[in-house]
Amino acid sequence: MSAQAASKVEKPTLKDHANFIGGKMRPAADGRTIDVICPSDGQVFATIARSGQADVDAAVRAARVAFDTGAWPRTSATDRGRILARMSELILSERESLARLEAKDVGKIYRSTFSDVTVLARYFEFYAGAADKIGGDVIPLPTGFTAFTIREPLGVVAGILPWNSPTQMFGRVVSPALAMGNTVVLKPAEDACLTVLRLAELAMEAGLPEGALNVVTGYGHEAGAALSAHPAIDFISFTGSPEVGTLVQQAAAANHVGVTLELGGKSPHILFDDADFAAALPIITNSIIVNSGQTCVAGSRLLVQASAIDRVSELFGAHFQGLSTGPHDVECDLGPLINAKQHKRVNSMLSTAIGEGVPVIAEGRIADGSSPDGYFVRPMLLGPVPRQNTIARKEVFGPVLSLLPFTDESDAIALANDTPFGLAAAVWSRDVGRAMRASRQVRAGQVYINGYGAGGGVELPFGGFKKSGHGREKGMEALHEFSATKTVILNHG
Ligand code: NAD
């Protein structure tokens, strides 16, 4: 199946990237395109298809046929796992080129995209192994009946992705959805399509049948809206902003299909005065500068016990001064923001906060030789930030860390929970009891103690409380999100 399928894939030209539908590259039906801009220098280096309703219809039709009559849902779970394992190997064999492509496309530094691609391979490895480990229950009934449950695929899954980690997001949605026998239509963010398109080709090389995975590129209000409202899809996995999440959930409601929403965050680090500050420093800093703060789990609020505020300001301030922002292909601590709009938005939030009197403790620098047309923002440490200031409450999606003092344990918890979000959090303390109590009281989908992140976190269920969304992806729980229980009752007398 794989060699045959691979021979049917038409290679796009270097710069122009078409949609991937039914195993073939297809330009938008009306030929429209969108320029792809490198965030490090603001220059156009490729185009993608600007898809509309007709392209989305074609992609959903391909996925529908592949699900209703095709091989994928009828392939044994063990064989599906084998194809996913092959995909993991192919990803690793192209790790450098995928990482280079992603770095140029989204402006992330190469070190970071290399690690993202490694995590992507791990997603396929993990769900390859998990595909045939999902069983059901036998349910006790009165004599004469036997009942059991089976997990069934949902059907056509629509995946709408954000731009901040396209390769990781591809792994997070596609590998569990395929493991359960669904077929997929992806709509990557308009600023982050190139690696997703290459990965769709690789999936065919791994042996995925035509139509089991389709990619339509384009704007959210066009291709994204058409996909989320499409009557022939069965489920939506959405990752992005809370505002668009509302629109997607409304579209899902109209078709009575399920949806997971993975939305934003304003995640706190709670740093008690007995914590190991030296160990915390690089980890907390990394949590806000990785991908230039453009991660949903950015550790953007540093809550510090008042008795330690001077020590922490000094330690973190000295560290922030040494950080540098630069192009994706230069040895720096962080790269540019994704686009001109985000650059303007983050700078405007910063100047408003500073104009309102929020003190700057320290700022990093922009590396010499960086293009004036790149979307660079210096890493900033602000504080003490008043609790009600917008910059302490709203998602910045930039390398901005707000330091806020707290008095005691209960004040720390109240402050940690005092945002509309509830995605991730960390508690830093040598007192195990205090750390455990705090971890139980913080309202967040993931809470770390004396750390932040655990490799790619592929194995760990992930999702939000409150305005950070609902549903869980990653880990074994994702297999439940991407499947439904069927109950079979046999009346054998
Ligand atoms: P966004 O909501 O603007 O876009 C996300 C996706 O939705 C894109 O593919 C976009 O084209 C599409 N879209 C836009 N309008 C649409 C519409 N009307 N209908 C359907 N689709 C539409 O978000 P973004 O700017 O790409 O990403 C940043 C946001 O994503 C942040 O808030 C961040 O916290 C969040 N995020 C969350 C997670 C998570 O796992 N919780 C991960 C990454 C990013």
XYZ file of C-alpha atoms and ligand atoms in Angstrom:
537
model
C 0.000 0.000 0.000
C 2.756 2.444 0.938
C 4.847 2.352 -2.232
C 1.740 2.663 -4.381
C 0.380 5.532 -2.335
C 3.694 7.345 -2.273
C 4.062 7.205 -6.063
C 0.769 9.065 -6.434
C 1.940 12.067 -4.388
C 2.760 14.992 -6.666
C 5.655 17.037 -5.284
C 4.930 20.754 -5.062
C 7.436 23.240 -6.385
C 9.804 24.580 -3.797
C 7.931 27.786 -3.129
C 4.285 27.086 -3.931
C 2.436 24.761 -1.600
C -0.933 23.290 -2.501
C -3.545 21.598 -0.343
C -3.211 17.878 0.335
C -6.507 16.196 -0.497
C -7.163 12.510 -1.182
C -3.431 11.817 -1.332
C -2.690 14.526 -3.910
C -1.421 18.084 -3.874
C -4.169 20.344 -5.207
C -4.075 24.128 -5.546
C -7.125 26.064 -4.351
C -10.068 25.584 -6.748
C -10.010 29.288 -7.642
C -6.183 29.430 -7.721
C -5.875 31.941 -4.880
C -2.763 31.919 -2.687
C -1.415 33.495 0.497
C 2.184 34.697 0.823
C 4.345 32.970 3.417
C 6.525 35.441 5.308
C 9.640 34.581 7.312
C 9.238 36.282 10.739
C 13.008 36.807 11.040
C 13.203 39.223 8.107
C 9.626 39.939 6.993
C 10.377 38.538 3.496
C 8.051 36.367 1.405
C 9.636 33.005 0.579
C 6.716 30.745 -0.407
C 2.976 30.643 -0.963
C 0.190 28.433 0.321
C -3.281 27.807 -1.070
C -6.018 30.186 0.070
C -8.785 27.634 0.374
C -12.498 28.330 0.261
C -15.688 26.325 0.590
C -15.007 24.206 -2.536
C -11.604 23.082 -1.257
C -12.946 22.292 2.189
C -15.817 20.337 0.582
C -13.300 18.299 -1.431
C -11.173 17.549 1.642
C -14.143 16.555 3.794
C -15.515 14.400 0.955
C -12.159 12.595 0.665
C -12.064 11.978 4.424
C -15.742 10.927 4.436
C -15.211 8.337 1.678
C -12.036 7.109 3.386
C -13.998 6.624 6.595
C -17.266 5.228 5.199
C -15.824 2.794 2.670
C -12.025 2.976 2.902
C -9.388 0.759 4.452
C -8.297 2.806 7.450
C -11.156 2.224 9.930
C -11.222 -1.416 8.786
C -7.509 -1.926 9.362
C -6.757 -3.780 12.588
C -5.597 -1.619 15.476
C -2.264 -3.470 15.438
C -1.665 -2.636 11.779
C -2.706 0.965 12.310
C -0.101 1.084 15.062
C 2.539 -0.302 12.691
C 1.880 2.486 10.180
C 2.062 5.113 12.914
C 5.374 3.590 14.059
C 6.677 3.827 10.496
C 5.605 7.491 10.460
C 7.608 8.090 13.634
C 10.699 6.623 11.943
C 10.194 8.738 8.817
C 9.871 11.888 10.935
C 13.147 11.108 12.698
C 14.851 10.461 9.368
C 13.809 13.978 8.239
C 14.243 15.633 11.614
C 16.808 18.262 10.552
C 15.002 19.374 7.396
C 11.613 19.515 9.127
C 13.148 21.531 11.976
C 14.819 23.929 9.519
C 11.594 24.407 7.560
C 9.553 25.045 10.696
C 12.146 27.501 12.057
C 11.983 29.557 8.871
C 8.202 29.364 8.630
C 7.333 30.383 12.218
C 10.570 32.096 13.370
C 11.291 29.712 16.227
C 14.976 29.122 16.887
C 16.290 25.900 15.348
C 17.126 24.332 18.739
C 13.478 24.654 19.654
C 12.029 23.304 16.401
C 14.465 20.380 16.522
C 13.049 19.509 19.915
C 9.472 19.969 18.610
C 10.097 17.511 15.778
C 11.547 15.031 18.258
C 8.365 15.335 20.321
C 6.298 14.903 17.151
C 8.053 11.587 16.471
C 7.368 10.563 20.069
C 3.639 11.261 19.574
C 3.527 8.781 16.698
C 5.625 6.272 18.633
C 3.389 6.553 21.710
C 0.073 6.185 19.857
C 1.545 3.439 17.652
C 2.032 1.418 20.816
C -1.307 2.469 22.316
C -3.478 1.776 19.244
C -4.212 -1.855 20.170
C -4.279 -1.371 23.952
C -7.764 0.138 24.132
C -10.267 -2.481 25.210
C -13.811 -2.392 26.569
C -15.751 -3.794 29.540
C -17.994 -6.774 30.094
C -21.024 -5.547 32.064
C -22.805 -7.886 34.509
C -26.500 -8.400 33.607
C -29.272 -10.824 34.688
C -29.006 -14.389 33.397
C -29.739 -14.640 29.695
C -27.811 -11.504 28.662
C -24.184 -10.716 27.955
C -23.165 -7.101 27.359
C -19.825 -5.621 26.416
C -18.425 -2.307 25.213
C -16.164 -1.440 22.287
C -14.428 1.868 21.513
C -15.419 2.992 18.023
C -13.839 5.797 15.955
C -15.911 8.995 15.724
C -15.611 9.336 11.935
C -14.215 12.426 10.199
C -12.230 14.542 12.663
C -11.609 18.202 11.789
C -8.417 19.543 13.378
C -8.017 23.334 13.492
C -4.502 24.228 14.601
C -2.754 27.373 15.897
C 0.541 28.681 14.533
C 2.760 28.382 17.545
C 3.855 24.737 17.361
C 2.608 23.224 14.109
C 4.667 20.033 14.277
C 3.794 19.285 17.893
C 0.152 20.135 17.211
C 0.143 17.802 14.216
C 1.336 14.979 16.461
C -1.082 15.814 19.242
C -4.193 15.701 17.041
C -3.357 13.421 14.127
C -1.629 10.514 15.863
C -4.366 9.669 18.434
C -7.166 10.398 15.945
C -5.632 8.003 13.404
C -4.758 5.444 16.069
C -8.483 5.077 16.823
C -9.373 4.638 13.129
C -10.751 8.109 12.382
C -9.978 9.998 9.214
C -8.805 13.598 9.475
C -9.052 16.995 7.789
C -6.557 19.530 9.139
C -6.717 23.295 8.797
C -3.359 24.594 10.030
C -2.999 28.289 10.895
C -2.267 30.470 7.867
C 1.152 31.381 9.351
C 2.259 27.796 9.943
C 1.455 25.360 7.135
C 4.676 24.197 5.554
C 5.718 21.400 7.882
C 2.110 20.205 8.200
C 1.915 19.765 4.420
C 5.209 17.871 4.317
C 4.037 15.638 7.179
C 0.879 14.734 5.257
C 3.094 13.481 2.427
C 5.226 11.523 4.869
C 2.106 9.865 6.297
C 1.332 8.511 2.837
C 4.867 7.193 2.550
C 4.351 5.496 5.910
C 1.388 3.615 4.431
C -1.663 5.700 5.297
C -4.382 5.211 2.654
C -5.467 8.098 0.434
C -8.050 10.342 2.043
C -7.300 9.247 5.609
C -5.435 12.529 6.206
C -6.138 15.752 4.309
C -4.800 19.277 4.766
C -6.510 22.480 3.624
C -4.664 25.742 4.164
C -6.130 29.225 4.266
C -7.574 31.901 6.486
C -9.582 31.118 9.569
C -12.672 33.098 8.592
C -12.746 31.308 5.222
C -11.309 27.765 5.340
C -11.523 27.441 9.139
C -15.137 28.596 9.294
C -16.121 26.362 6.354
C -14.519 23.336 8.000
C -15.963 23.846 11.477
C -19.466 24.332 10.037
C -19.259 21.441 7.584
C -22.244 19.086 7.958
C -20.200 15.991 7.029
C -17.657 16.128 9.865
C -18.149 14.205 13.115
C -15.879 15.946 15.600
C -13.713 19.064 15.954
C -10.419 19.387 17.771
C -9.715 23.114 18.071
C -6.604 24.734 19.505
C -6.381 28.499 19.426
C -7.760 31.647 20.978
C -10.796 31.765 23.287
C -12.607 34.117 20.867
C -12.349 31.754 17.901
C -13.044 28.813 20.228
C -16.490 30.293 20.855
C -17.200 30.497 17.114
C -16.025 26.926 16.560
C -18.155 25.608 19.414
C -21.180 27.433 18.004
C -20.542 25.845 14.604
C -20.187 22.413 16.241
C -23.457 22.934 18.115
C -25.328 23.617 14.887
C -24.261 20.197 13.588
C -24.523 18.445 16.977
C -20.924 17.268 16.883
C -18.471 17.127 19.767
C -15.561 19.500 20.189
C -12.438 19.810 22.301
C -11.269 23.343 22.932
C -7.632 23.919 23.868
C -7.472 27.661 24.454
C -5.234 30.211 26.104
C -3.650 30.566 29.519
C -2.093 32.925 32.064
C -0.172 30.297 33.947
C 1.386 31.048 37.362
C 4.615 29.946 39.008
C 4.099 30.090 42.783
C 7.554 30.621 44.261
C 7.651 30.171 48.048
C 10.550 31.648 49.998
C 11.998 28.199 50.814
C 12.287 27.174 47.143
C 15.561 26.365 45.403
C 15.801 29.642 43.447
C 18.897 28.604 41.497
C 17.150 25.474 40.214
C 13.954 27.404 39.466
C 15.609 30.255 37.547
C 16.410 28.564 34.205
C 13.168 26.564 34.200
C 10.894 29.527 34.933
C 12.779 31.680 32.428
C 12.509 29.009 29.761
C 8.773 28.713 30.349
C 8.280 32.330 29.249
C 10.923 32.676 26.541
C 10.430 29.390 24.714
C 8.883 30.264 21.359
C 9.159 33.901 22.495
C 6.346 33.422 24.985
C 3.966 32.271 22.261
C 2.862 29.098 23.996
C -0.470 28.418 25.604
C 1.341 27.195 28.733
C 3.726 30.159 28.943
C 4.581 30.633 32.620
C 3.747 34.317 32.376
C 3.065 35.150 36.050
C 5.795 34.765 38.664
C 4.096 34.902 42.064
C 6.776 35.438 44.717
C 6.483 35.330 48.500
C 6.972 38.928 49.662
C 9.842 38.001 51.975
C 11.880 36.842 48.946
C 10.920 39.511 46.428
C 14.231 41.427 46.480
C 16.355 38.288 46.118
C 14.178 36.994 43.260
C 14.083 40.352 41.437
C 17.869 40.573 41.571
C 18.452 36.982 40.457
C 15.929 37.003 37.613
C 16.794 40.576 36.606
C 20.469 39.688 36.085
C 19.454 36.651 34.050
C 16.966 38.542 31.847
C 19.607 41.160 31.024
C 21.751 38.431 29.473
C 19.004 37.093 27.159
C 19.059 37.812 23.437
C 16.401 37.721 20.737
C 17.466 37.110 17.161
C 16.747 35.347 13.859
C 15.695 31.681 13.879
C 19.010 30.512 12.393
C 21.343 32.347 14.803
C 22.427 31.090 18.271
C 20.086 33.139 20.466
C 17.782 32.512 23.394
C 14.605 33.267 21.465
C 13.399 34.174 17.982
C 10.975 36.753 16.597
C 7.212 36.791 17.087
C 5.108 35.159 14.395
C 3.861 38.189 12.435
C 3.487 41.956 12.269
C 0.096 41.852 13.992
C 1.411 40.011 17.064
C 4.495 42.254 17.134
C 2.303 45.332 17.248
C -0.053 43.821 19.812
C 2.692 42.770 22.256
C 4.536 46.100 21.952
C 1.290 47.946 22.537
C 0.465 45.893 25.672
C 3.971 46.581 26.970
C 3.884 50.322 26.357
C 0.431 50.581 27.949
C 1.607 48.729 31.074
C 4.785 50.810 31.343
C 2.787 53.994 30.696
C 0.518 53.004 33.598
C 3.552 52.874 35.869
C 4.403 49.148 35.882
C 8.177 49.034 36.650
C 10.612 47.256 34.308
C 13.000 45.154 36.410
C 15.115 44.081 33.438
C 15.032 43.546 29.707
C 17.117 41.489 27.307
C 18.506 42.654 23.968
C 18.000 42.184 20.266
C 21.026 40.459 18.703
C 23.344 42.609 16.556
C 22.688 42.236 12.847
C 19.010 41.276 13.249
C 16.888 42.539 10.367
C 14.898 45.702 11.146
C 12.007 43.984 9.340
C 11.984 40.988 11.743
C 9.314 40.830 14.450
C 11.656 40.944 17.456
C 10.613 41.785 21.010
C 13.115 41.931 23.886
C 12.360 39.580 26.793
C 10.963 41.708 29.636
C 10.710 41.205 33.385
C 8.122 43.529 34.930
C 7.311 44.058 38.566
C 5.938 44.380 41.030
C 2.859 44.361 38.789
C -0.433 45.498 40.397
C -2.839 42.533 40.497
C -5.520 44.240 38.441
C -3.207 45.517 35.702
C -4.151 44.115 32.291
C -0.662 42.735 31.690
C -1.029 40.545 34.810
C -4.408 39.166 33.708
C -4.539 38.986 29.904
C -2.600 36.545 27.738
C 0.299 38.508 26.168
C 1.662 35.761 23.917
C 5.092 37.380 24.051
C 8.281 37.089 26.201
C 6.904 39.116 29.110
C 7.134 37.855 32.697
C 5.081 39.672 35.346
C 6.299 39.417 38.925
C 3.595 39.700 41.616
C 4.160 39.456 45.398
C 2.001 37.370 47.761
C 1.929 37.168 51.531
C 1.195 33.555 52.516
C -0.079 30.218 51.215
C -3.748 31.178 50.998
C -2.935 34.506 49.343
C -0.764 32.628 46.823
C -3.619 30.286 45.884
C -6.119 33.125 45.598
C -3.740 35.059 43.363
C -2.883 32.006 41.228
C -6.599 31.391 40.618
C -7.466 35.029 40.018
C -7.591 34.900 36.199
C -10.206 33.601 33.775
C -7.786 30.837 32.703
C -6.780 27.472 34.162
C -4.325 25.681 31.907
C -1.036 25.029 33.763
C 0.745 26.058 36.964
C 3.870 25.341 38.999
C 4.530 25.314 42.731
C 8.087 25.812 43.958
C 8.843 24.836 47.568
C 11.034 22.432 49.574
C 8.054 21.801 51.898
C 6.297 18.775 50.373
C 3.094 19.313 52.340
C 2.785 22.918 51.234
C 3.578 22.027 47.619
C 0.960 19.262 47.631
C -1.710 21.457 49.210
C -1.087 24.196 46.685
C -1.089 21.796 43.729
C -4.508 20.499 44.784
C -6.010 23.962 45.173
C -4.743 25.584 42.007
C -7.366 25.366 39.299
C -5.301 24.201 36.310
C -5.262 21.193 34.015
C -1.590 20.475 34.744
C 0.331 21.398 37.892
C 4.077 20.892 38.221
C 5.923 20.773 41.539
C 9.499 22.083 41.426
C 9.571 21.965 37.643
C 7.721 23.003 34.524
C 7.438 20.595 31.600
C 8.424 16.944 31.391
C 9.941 16.368 27.968
C 7.197 16.813 25.412
C 4.500 15.666 27.837
C 3.102 13.329 25.200
C 2.114 10.779 27.853
C 0.392 13.330 30.119
C -3.305 14.217 29.800
C -3.560 17.912 28.951
C -6.329 20.499 28.797
C -7.852 23.391 30.610
C -10.299 24.447 33.277
C -12.332 27.655 33.050
C -11.678 29.745 29.907
C -8.711 27.567 28.934
C -11.154 25.155 27.327
C -12.513 21.673 27.808
C -11.682 18.136 26.798
C -8.352 16.397 27.278
C -5.714 15.583 24.692
C -2.365 13.767 25.011
C -1.780 10.568 26.983
C -4.246 7.697 26.917
C -7.129 10.133 27.508
C -6.814 11.415 23.946
C -7.836 7.989 22.687
C -11.103 8.377 24.575
C -11.683 11.873 23.172
C -11.220 10.580 19.645
C -13.549 7.592 20.055
C -16.983 6.700 21.429
C -18.295 3.747 23.413
C -20.584 1.272 21.671
C -22.466 -1.161 23.914
C -23.431 -4.570 22.498
C -26.113 -6.569 24.362
C -26.679 -10.159 23.433
C -29.924 -11.823 24.545
C -28.943 -15.489 24.445
C -31.656 -16.758 26.756
P -6.592 31.744 16.530
O -7.758 31.399 17.368
O -6.552 33.067 15.897
O -6.421 30.697 15.353
C -6.405 29.307 15.595
C -6.873 28.599 14.361
O -8.252 28.917 14.137
C -6.137 28.991 13.086
O -5.989 27.868 12.259
C -7.087 29.995 12.460
O -6.934 30.106 11.059
C -8.429 29.376 12.807
N -9.556 30.310 12.782
C -9.550 31.661 12.888
N -10.810 32.151 12.756
C -11.624 31.089 12.577
C -13.025 30.938 12.419
N -13.843 32.001 12.376
N -13.524 29.699 12.299
C -12.718 28.610 12.345
N -11.382 28.684 12.464
C -10.830 29.911 12.596
O -5.350 31.465 17.478
P -3.825 31.649 17.145
O -3.568 33.112 17.147
O -3.426 30.857 15.960
O -3.153 30.945 18.406
C -2.950 31.614 19.574
C -3.913 31.151 20.636
O -3.936 29.724 20.721
C -3.510 31.605 22.004
O -4.632 32.085 22.718
C -2.934 30.360 22.656
O -2.937 30.359 24.037
C -3.766 29.305 22.053
N -3.098 27.999 22.095
C -3.592 27.055 22.928
C -2.988 25.825 23.024
C -3.529 24.801 23.980
O -3.200 23.656 23.861
N -4.361 25.158 24.930
C -1.882 25.524 22.236
C -1.408 26.492 21.378
C -2.044 27.742 21.313
